[in-house]
mmCIF file of N, CA, C and O in Angstrom:
data_model
loop_
_atom_site.group_PDB
_atom_site.id
_atom_site.type_symbol
_atom_site.label_atom_id
_atom_site.label_comp_id
_atom_site.label_asym_id
_atom_site.label_seq_id
_atom_site.Cartn_x
_atom_site.Cartn_y
_atom_site.Cartn_z
ATOM 1 N N UNK A 1 52.614 93.160 119.618
ATOM 2 C CA UNK A 1 52.857 92.068 120.538
ATOM 3 C C UNK A 1 54.354 91.932 120.816
ATOM 4 O O UNK A 1 54.863 90.844 120.958
ATOM 5 N N UNK A 2 55.028 93.018 120.837
ATOM 6 C CA UNK A 2 56.451 92.941 121.111
ATOM 7 C C UNK A 2 57.199 92.351 119.932
ATOM 8 O O UNK A 2 56.734 92.368 118.804
ATOM 9 N N UNK A 3 58.366 91.872 120.200
ATOM 10 C CA UNK A 3 59.155 91.257 119.139
ATOM 11 C C UNK A 3 59.106 89.734 119.190
ATOM 12 O O UNK A 3 59.910 89.069 118.563
ATOM 13 N N UNK A 4 58.166 89.208 119.949
ATOM 14 C CA UNK A 4 58.003 87.756 120.040
ATOM 15 C C UNK A 4 57.226 87.251 118.826
ATOM 16 O O UNK A 4 56.161 87.768 118.524
ATOM 17 N N UNK A 5 57.742 86.258 118.148
ATOM 18 C CA UNK A 5 57.014 85.643 117.040
ATOM 19 C C UNK A 5 56.047 84.606 117.579
ATOM 20 O O UNK A 5 56.372 83.869 118.502
ATOM 21 N N UNK A 6 54.861 84.561 116.981
ATOM 22 C CA UNK A 6 53.867 83.573 117.400
ATOM 23 C C UNK A 6 54.348 82.189 116.975
ATOM 24 O O UNK A 6 54.688 81.973 115.819
ATOM 25 N N UNK A 7 54.377 81.243 117.905
ATOM 26 C CA UNK A 7 54.801 79.889 117.530
ATOM 27 C C UNK A 7 53.753 79.204 116.660
ATOM 28 O O UNK A 7 52.566 79.515 116.733
ATOM 29 N N UNK A 8 54.215 78.310 115.823
ATOM 30 C CA UNK A 8 53.307 77.503 115.002
ATOM 31 C C UNK A 8 52.483 76.642 115.942
ATOM 32 O O UNK A 8 53.028 75.962 116.813
ATOM 33 N N UNK A 9 51.167 76.648 115.766
ATOM 34 C CA UNK A 9 50.323 75.895 116.689
ATOM 35 C C UNK A 9 50.267 74.397 116.376
ATOM 36 O O UNK A 9 49.713 73.632 117.134
ATOM 37 N N UNK A 10 50.805 73.963 115.256
ATOM 38 C CA UNK A 10 50.862 72.546 114.884
ATOM 39 C C UNK A 10 49.485 71.908 114.760
ATOM 40 O O UNK A 10 49.334 70.703 114.947
ATOM 41 N N UNK A 11 48.477 72.703 114.437
ATOM 42 C CA UNK A 11 47.108 72.196 114.339
ATOM 43 C C UNK A 11 46.968 71.165 113.219
ATOM 44 O O UNK A 11 46.264 70.175 113.373
ATOM 45 N N UNK A 12 47.637 71.396 112.094
ATOM 46 C CA UNK A 12 47.548 70.442 110.987
ATOM 47 C C UNK A 12 48.023 69.058 111.425
ATOM 48 O O UNK A 12 47.353 68.056 111.178
ATOM 49 N N UNK A 13 49.166 69.011 112.099
ATOM 50 C CA UNK A 13 49.704 67.717 112.541
ATOM 51 C C UNK A 13 48.813 67.092 113.596
ATOM 52 O O UNK A 13 48.651 65.867 113.642
ATOM 53 N N UNK A 14 48.212 67.917 114.431
ATOM 54 C CA UNK A 14 47.298 67.406 115.453
ATOM 55 C C UNK A 14 46.079 66.754 114.812
ATOM 56 O O UNK A 14 45.662 65.659 115.205
ATOM 57 N N UNK A 15 45.521 67.404 113.806
ATOM 58 C CA UNK A 15 44.342 66.860 113.129
ATOM 59 C C UNK A 15 44.692 65.591 112.365
ATOM 60 O O UNK A 15 43.960 64.599 112.430
ATOM 61 N N UNK A 16 45.797 65.609 111.653
ATOM 62 C CA UNK A 16 46.199 64.415 110.901
ATOM 63 C C UNK A 16 46.484 63.241 111.835
ATOM 64 O O UNK A 16 46.119 62.103 111.534
ATOM 65 N N UNK A 17 47.116 63.520 112.955
ATOM 66 C CA UNK A 17 47.387 62.468 113.932
ATOM 67 C C UNK A 17 46.087 61.893 114.481
ATOM 68 O O UNK A 17 45.964 60.679 114.671
ATOM 69 N N UNK A 18 45.110 62.755 114.698
ATOM 70 C CA UNK A 18 43.817 62.301 115.214
ATOM 71 C C UNK A 18 43.094 61.440 114.193
ATOM 72 O O UNK A 18 42.542 60.390 114.525
ATOM 73 N N UNK A 19 43.088 61.870 112.948
ATOM 74 C CA UNK A 19 42.346 61.161 111.910
ATOM 75 C C UNK A 19 42.984 59.841 111.501
ATOM 76 O O UNK A 19 42.287 58.855 111.276
ATOM 77 N N UNK A 20 44.299 59.815 111.404
ATOM 78 C CA UNK A 20 44.965 58.660 110.806
ATOM 79 C C UNK A 20 45.748 57.789 111.767
ATOM 80 O O UNK A 20 46.155 56.691 111.393
ATOM 81 N N UNK A 21 45.984 58.243 112.978
ATOM 82 C CA UNK A 21 46.898 57.489 113.834
ATOM 83 C C UNK A 21 46.282 57.055 115.153
ATOM 84 O O UNK A 21 45.932 55.904 115.323
ATOM 85 N N UNK A 22 46.183 57.965 116.050
ATOM 86 C CA UNK A 22 45.782 57.608 117.416
ATOM 87 C C UNK A 22 44.834 58.671 117.946
ATOM 88 O O UNK A 22 45.252 59.784 118.257
ATOM 89 N N UNK A 23 43.567 58.318 118.076
ATOM 90 C CA UNK A 23 42.543 59.278 118.473
ATOM 91 C C UNK A 23 42.806 59.942 119.832
ATOM 92 O O UNK A 23 42.767 61.176 119.918
ATOM 93 N N UNK A 24 43.093 59.213 120.902
ATOM 94 C CA UNK A 24 43.263 59.885 122.204
ATOM 95 C C UNK A 24 44.427 60.884 122.221
ATOM 96 O O UNK A 24 44.277 62.003 122.710
ATOM 97 N N UNK A 25 45.569 60.495 121.706
ATOM 98 C CA UNK A 25 46.714 61.408 121.696
ATOM 99 C C UNK A 25 46.481 62.556 120.723
ATOM 100 O O UNK A 25 46.931 63.683 120.968
ATOM 101 N N UNK A 26 45.776 62.297 119.644
ATOM 102 C CA UNK A 26 45.457 63.358 118.691
ATOM 103 C C UNK A 26 44.550 64.407 119.302
ATOM 104 O O UNK A 26 44.707 65.603 119.053
ATOM 105 N N UNK A 27 43.607 63.980 120.121
ATOM 106 C CA UNK A 27 42.709 64.937 120.772
ATOM 107 C C UNK A 27 43.492 65.817 121.747
ATOM 108 O O UNK A 27 43.286 67.036 121.804
ATOM 109 N N UNK A 28 44.393 65.230 122.503
ATOM 110 C CA UNK A 28 45.233 66.015 123.409
ATOM 111 C C UNK A 28 46.059 67.023 122.606
ATOM 112 O O UNK A 28 46.210 68.184 122.995
ATOM 113 N N UNK A 29 46.552 66.595 121.465
ATOM 114 C CA UNK A 29 47.325 67.480 120.606
ATOM 115 C C UNK A 29 46.472 68.634 120.083
ATOM 116 O O UNK A 29 46.909 69.784 120.070
ATOM 117 N N UNK A 30 45.242 68.360 119.676
ATOM 118 C CA UNK A 30 44.347 69.411 119.183
ATOM 119 C C UNK A 30 44.033 70.415 120.301
ATOM 120 O O UNK A 30 44.022 71.630 120.063
ATOM 121 N N UNK A 31 43.800 69.930 121.496
ATOM 122 C CA UNK A 31 43.505 70.826 122.623
ATOM 123 C C UNK A 31 44.672 71.767 122.872
ATOM 124 O O UNK A 31 44.486 72.977 123.061
ATOM 125 N N UNK A 32 45.882 71.238 122.855
ATOM 126 C CA UNK A 32 47.057 72.088 123.065
ATOM 127 C C UNK A 32 47.257 73.063 121.909
ATOM 128 O O UNK A 32 47.611 74.219 122.122
ATOM 129 N N UNK A 33 47.022 72.600 120.683
ATOM 130 C CA UNK A 33 47.180 73.481 119.522
ATOM 131 C C UNK A 33 46.171 74.623 119.562
ATOM 132 O O UNK A 33 46.480 75.749 119.172
ATOM 133 N N UNK A 34 44.974 74.349 120.064
ATOM 134 C CA UNK A 34 43.936 75.382 120.137
ATOM 135 C C UNK A 34 44.268 76.454 121.180
ATOM 136 O O UNK A 34 43.759 77.572 121.089
ATOM 137 N N UNK A 35 45.093 76.155 122.134
ATOM 138 C CA UNK A 35 45.459 77.107 123.183
ATOM 139 C C UNK A 35 46.490 78.137 122.721
ATOM 140 O O UNK A 35 46.593 79.212 123.310
ATOM 141 N N UNK A 36 47.256 77.822 121.691
ATOM 142 C CA UNK A 36 48.408 78.641 121.315
ATOM 143 C C UNK A 36 48.017 80.076 120.989
ATOM 144 O O UNK A 36 48.595 81.022 121.542
ATOM 145 N N UNK A 37 47.054 80.280 120.104
ATOM 146 C CA UNK A 37 46.710 81.632 119.675
ATOM 147 C C UNK A 37 46.186 82.482 120.825
ATOM 148 O O UNK A 37 46.550 83.657 120.955
ATOM 149 N N UNK A 38 45.333 81.915 121.672
ATOM 150 C CA UNK A 38 44.794 82.658 122.804
ATOM 151 C C UNK A 38 45.874 83.070 123.792
ATOM 152 O O UNK A 38 45.877 84.200 124.289
ATOM 153 N N UNK A 39 46.773 82.159 124.075
ATOM 154 C CA UNK A 39 47.865 82.484 124.991
ATOM 155 C C UNK A 39 48.774 83.559 124.405
ATOM 156 O O UNK A 39 49.208 84.472 125.116
ATOM 157 N N UNK A 40 49.022 83.479 123.116
ATOM 158 C CA UNK A 40 49.873 84.478 122.464
ATOM 159 C C UNK A 40 49.220 85.859 122.514
ATOM 160 O O UNK A 40 49.865 86.848 122.843
ATOM 161 N N UNK A 41 47.924 85.909 122.188
ATOM 162 C CA UNK A 41 47.221 87.197 122.213
ATOM 163 C C UNK A 41 47.147 87.767 123.628
ATOM 164 O O UNK A 41 47.115 88.991 123.799
ATOM 165 N N UNK A 42 47.130 86.910 124.634
ATOM 166 C CA UNK A 42 47.093 87.364 126.019
ATOM 167 C C UNK A 42 48.462 87.832 126.509
ATOM 168 O O UNK A 42 48.584 88.331 127.630
ATOM 169 N N UNK A 43 49.486 87.648 125.697
ATOM 170 C CA UNK A 43 50.826 88.070 126.081
ATOM 171 C C UNK A 43 51.634 87.005 126.793
ATOM 172 O O UNK A 43 52.747 87.273 127.234
ATOM 173 N N UNK A 44 51.096 85.810 126.907
ATOM 174 C CA UNK A 44 51.806 84.705 127.564
ATOM 175 C C UNK A 44 52.609 83.957 126.502
ATOM 176 O O UNK A 44 52.209 82.902 126.015
ATOM 177 N N UNK A 45 53.759 84.534 126.143
ATOM 178 C CA UNK A 45 54.557 83.960 125.055
ATOM 179 C C UNK A 45 55.120 82.595 125.425
ATOM 180 O O UNK A 45 55.144 81.693 124.602
ATOM 181 N N UNK A 46 55.567 82.454 126.667
ATOM 182 C CA UNK A 46 56.113 81.160 127.086
ATOM 183 C C UNK A 46 55.020 80.104 127.136
ATOM 184 O O UNK A 46 55.232 78.964 126.750
ATOM 185 N N UNK A 47 53.844 80.469 127.605
ATOM 186 C CA UNK A 47 52.720 79.536 127.630
ATOM 187 C C UNK A 47 52.317 79.104 126.231
ATOM 188 O O UNK A 47 52.002 77.940 125.995
ATOM 189 N N UNK A 48 52.344 80.059 125.289
ATOM 190 C CA UNK A 48 52.016 79.732 123.895
ATOM 191 C C UNK A 48 53.052 78.775 123.320
ATOM 192 O O UNK A 48 52.702 77.818 122.624
ATOM 193 N N UNK A 49 54.318 79.014 123.618
ATOM 194 C CA UNK A 49 55.376 78.132 123.117
ATOM 195 C C UNK A 49 55.256 76.741 123.744
ATOM 196 O O UNK A 49 55.415 75.732 123.057
ATOM 197 N N UNK A 50 54.950 76.682 125.032
ATOM 198 C CA UNK A 50 54.783 75.390 125.706
ATOM 199 C C UNK A 50 53.604 74.607 125.116
ATOM 200 O O UNK A 50 53.700 73.399 124.898
ATOM 201 N N UNK A 51 52.490 75.299 124.860
ATOM 202 C CA UNK A 51 51.319 74.634 124.270
ATOM 203 C C UNK A 51 51.645 74.136 122.864
ATOM 204 O O UNK A 51 51.242 73.032 122.486
ATOM 205 N N UNK A 52 52.384 74.928 122.088
ATOM 206 C CA UNK A 52 52.776 74.508 120.741
ATOM 207 C C UNK A 52 53.696 73.287 120.797
ATOM 208 O O UNK A 52 53.540 72.346 120.010
ATOM 209 N N UNK A 53 54.624 73.318 121.743
ATOM 210 C CA UNK A 53 55.534 72.170 121.899
ATOM 211 C C UNK A 53 54.770 70.918 122.310
ATOM 212 O O UNK A 53 55.042 69.820 121.808
ATOM 213 N N UNK A 54 53.806 71.069 123.215
ATOM 214 C CA UNK A 54 53.003 69.919 123.640
ATOM 215 C C UNK A 54 52.146 69.390 122.501
ATOM 216 O O UNK A 54 51.984 68.174 122.349
ATOM 217 N N UNK A 55 51.586 70.286 121.700
ATOM 218 C CA UNK A 55 50.783 69.854 120.555
ATOM 219 C C UNK A 55 51.631 69.028 119.597
ATOM 220 O O UNK A 55 51.203 67.965 119.127
ATOM 221 N N UNK A 56 52.835 69.492 119.334
ATOM 222 C CA UNK A 56 53.734 68.763 118.429
ATOM 223 C C UNK A 56 54.140 67.417 119.033
ATOM 224 O O UNK A 56 54.132 66.389 118.354
ATOM 225 N N UNK A 57 54.450 67.436 120.319
ATOM 226 C CA UNK A 57 54.894 66.206 120.999
ATOM 227 C C UNK A 57 53.801 65.131 120.956
ATOM 228 O O UNK A 57 54.071 63.985 120.605
ATOM 229 N N UNK A 58 52.561 65.509 121.291
ATOM 230 C CA UNK A 58 51.486 64.526 121.309
ATOM 231 C C UNK A 58 51.101 64.070 119.909
ATOM 232 O O UNK A 58 50.711 62.912 119.718
ATOM 233 N N UNK A 59 51.233 64.939 118.917
ATOM 234 C CA UNK A 59 50.989 64.514 117.532
ATOM 235 C C UNK A 59 52.033 63.486 117.109
ATOM 236 O O UNK A 59 51.712 62.493 116.445
ATOM 237 N N UNK A 60 53.279 63.706 117.500
ATOM 238 C CA UNK A 60 54.335 62.744 117.179
ATOM 239 C C UNK A 60 54.117 61.424 117.917
ATOM 240 O O UNK A 60 54.284 60.356 117.326
ATOM 241 N N UNK A 61 53.744 61.491 119.191
ATOM 242 C CA UNK A 61 53.456 60.268 119.937
ATOM 243 C C UNK A 61 52.306 59.500 119.285
ATOM 244 O O UNK A 61 52.353 58.275 119.182
ATOM 245 N N UNK A 62 51.290 60.222 118.863
ATOM 246 C CA UNK A 62 50.152 59.587 118.196
ATOM 247 C C UNK A 62 50.558 58.921 116.893
ATOM 248 O O UNK A 62 50.101 57.821 116.589
ATOM 249 N N UNK A 63 51.419 59.586 116.123
ATOM 250 C CA UNK A 63 51.876 59.014 114.867
ATOM 251 C C UNK A 63 52.691 57.741 115.102
ATOM 252 O O UNK A 63 52.529 56.745 114.390
ATOM 253 N N UNK A 64 53.549 57.765 116.102
ATOM 254 C CA UNK A 64 54.363 56.585 116.423
ATOM 255 C C UNK A 64 53.462 55.435 116.880
ATOM 256 O O UNK A 64 53.634 54.292 116.437
ATOM 257 N N UNK A 65 52.511 55.722 117.742
ATOM 258 C CA UNK A 65 51.585 54.674 118.207
ATOM 259 C C UNK A 65 50.784 54.100 117.040
ATOM 260 O O UNK A 65 50.591 52.886 116.951
ATOM 261 N N UNK A 66 50.317 54.974 116.163
ATOM 262 C CA UNK A 66 49.575 54.516 114.992
ATOM 263 C C UNK A 66 50.420 53.623 114.105
ATOM 264 O O UNK A 66 49.943 52.606 113.592
ATOM 265 N N UNK A 67 51.677 53.987 113.915
ATOM 266 C CA UNK A 67 52.585 53.179 113.096
ATOM 267 C C UNK A 67 52.835 51.818 113.738
ATOM 268 O O UNK A 67 52.818 50.788 113.053
ATOM 269 N N UNK A 68 53.021 51.795 115.039
ATOM 270 C CA UNK A 68 53.249 50.525 115.742
ATOM 271 C C UNK A 68 52.031 49.618 115.604
ATOM 272 O O UNK A 68 52.161 48.418 115.318
ATOM 273 N N UNK A 69 50.840 50.173 115.802
ATOM 274 C CA UNK A 69 49.617 49.375 115.671
ATOM 275 C C UNK A 69 49.461 48.858 114.248
ATOM 276 O O UNK A 69 49.104 47.697 114.036
ATOM 277 N N UNK A 70 49.773 49.697 113.260
ATOM 278 C CA UNK A 70 49.696 49.264 111.864
ATOM 279 C C UNK A 70 50.632 48.098 111.597
ATOM 280 O O UNK A 70 50.247 47.108 110.962
ATOM 281 N N UNK A 71 51.854 48.179 112.082
ATOM 282 C CA UNK A 71 52.835 47.104 111.868
ATOM 283 C C UNK A 71 52.368 45.812 112.536
ATOM 284 O O UNK A 71 52.460 44.726 111.950
ATOM 285 N N UNK A 72 51.841 45.932 113.746
ATOM 286 C CA UNK A 72 51.353 44.739 114.452
ATOM 287 C C UNK A 72 50.215 44.085 113.669
ATOM 288 O O UNK A 72 50.217 42.869 113.454
ATOM 289 N N UNK A 73 49.243 44.892 113.236
ATOM 290 C CA UNK A 73 48.134 44.347 112.459
ATOM 291 C C UNK A 73 48.607 43.752 111.135
ATOM 292 O O UNK A 73 48.082 42.739 110.672
ATOM 293 N N UNK A 74 49.592 44.363 110.522
ATOM 294 C CA UNK A 74 50.129 43.838 109.270
ATOM 295 C C UNK A 74 50.704 42.445 109.479
ATOM 296 O O UNK A 74 50.408 41.522 108.708
ATOM 297 N N UNK A 75 51.513 42.277 110.518
ATOM 298 C CA UNK A 75 52.112 40.964 110.755
ATOM 299 C C UNK A 75 51.084 39.933 111.203
ATOM 300 O O UNK A 75 51.200 38.759 110.860
ATOM 301 N N UNK A 76 50.082 40.351 111.946
ATOM 302 C CA UNK A 76 49.005 39.423 112.304
ATOM 303 C C UNK A 76 48.257 38.982 111.053
ATOM 304 O O UNK A 76 47.934 37.795 110.895
ATOM 305 N N UNK A 77 47.996 39.934 110.154
ATOM 306 C CA UNK A 77 47.325 39.595 108.897
ATOM 307 C C UNK A 77 48.154 38.668 108.037
ATOM 308 O O UNK A 77 47.636 37.738 107.417
ATOM 309 N N UNK A 78 49.461 38.898 107.987
ATOM 310 C CA UNK A 78 50.346 38.035 107.198
ATOM 311 C C UNK A 78 50.401 36.638 107.818
ATOM 312 O O UNK A 78 50.413 35.641 107.085
ATOM 313 N N UNK A 79 50.437 36.552 109.134
ATOM 314 C CA UNK A 79 50.476 35.231 109.784
ATOM 315 C C UNK A 79 49.155 34.502 109.578
ATOM 316 O O UNK A 79 49.153 33.274 109.402
ATOM 317 N N UNK A 80 48.051 35.226 109.547
ATOM 318 C CA UNK A 80 46.762 34.595 109.330
ATOM 319 C C UNK A 80 46.562 34.135 107.910
ATOM 320 O O UNK A 80 45.784 33.207 107.625
ATOM 321 N N UNK A 81 47.274 34.732 106.958
ATOM 322 C CA UNK A 81 47.136 34.371 105.558
ATOM 323 C C UNK A 81 47.948 33.129 105.210
ATOM 324 O O UNK A 81 47.773 32.558 104.143
ATOM 325 N N UNK A 82 48.788 32.697 106.094
ATOM 326 C CA UNK A 82 49.656 31.554 105.789
ATOM 327 C C UNK A 82 48.928 30.279 105.948
ATOM 328 O O UNK A 82 48.341 29.693 106.546
#
């Protein structure tokens, strides 16, 4: 496959983001992560890198959204306990 290294597909982060943080963004991340290997094998190195970058980006967005929702629920719970 030339001297191009296969990019990390970030599937682990996509799955963890889906399970623990934000389902919609995690699913988008999983879809992009699943594209990486096929694009790489087809010789589309830039497409594989773009899909890997998108998978990572959406997993990070999902994690941030999940953290924000957790913080909001935490403060609502604390206010309700008073």
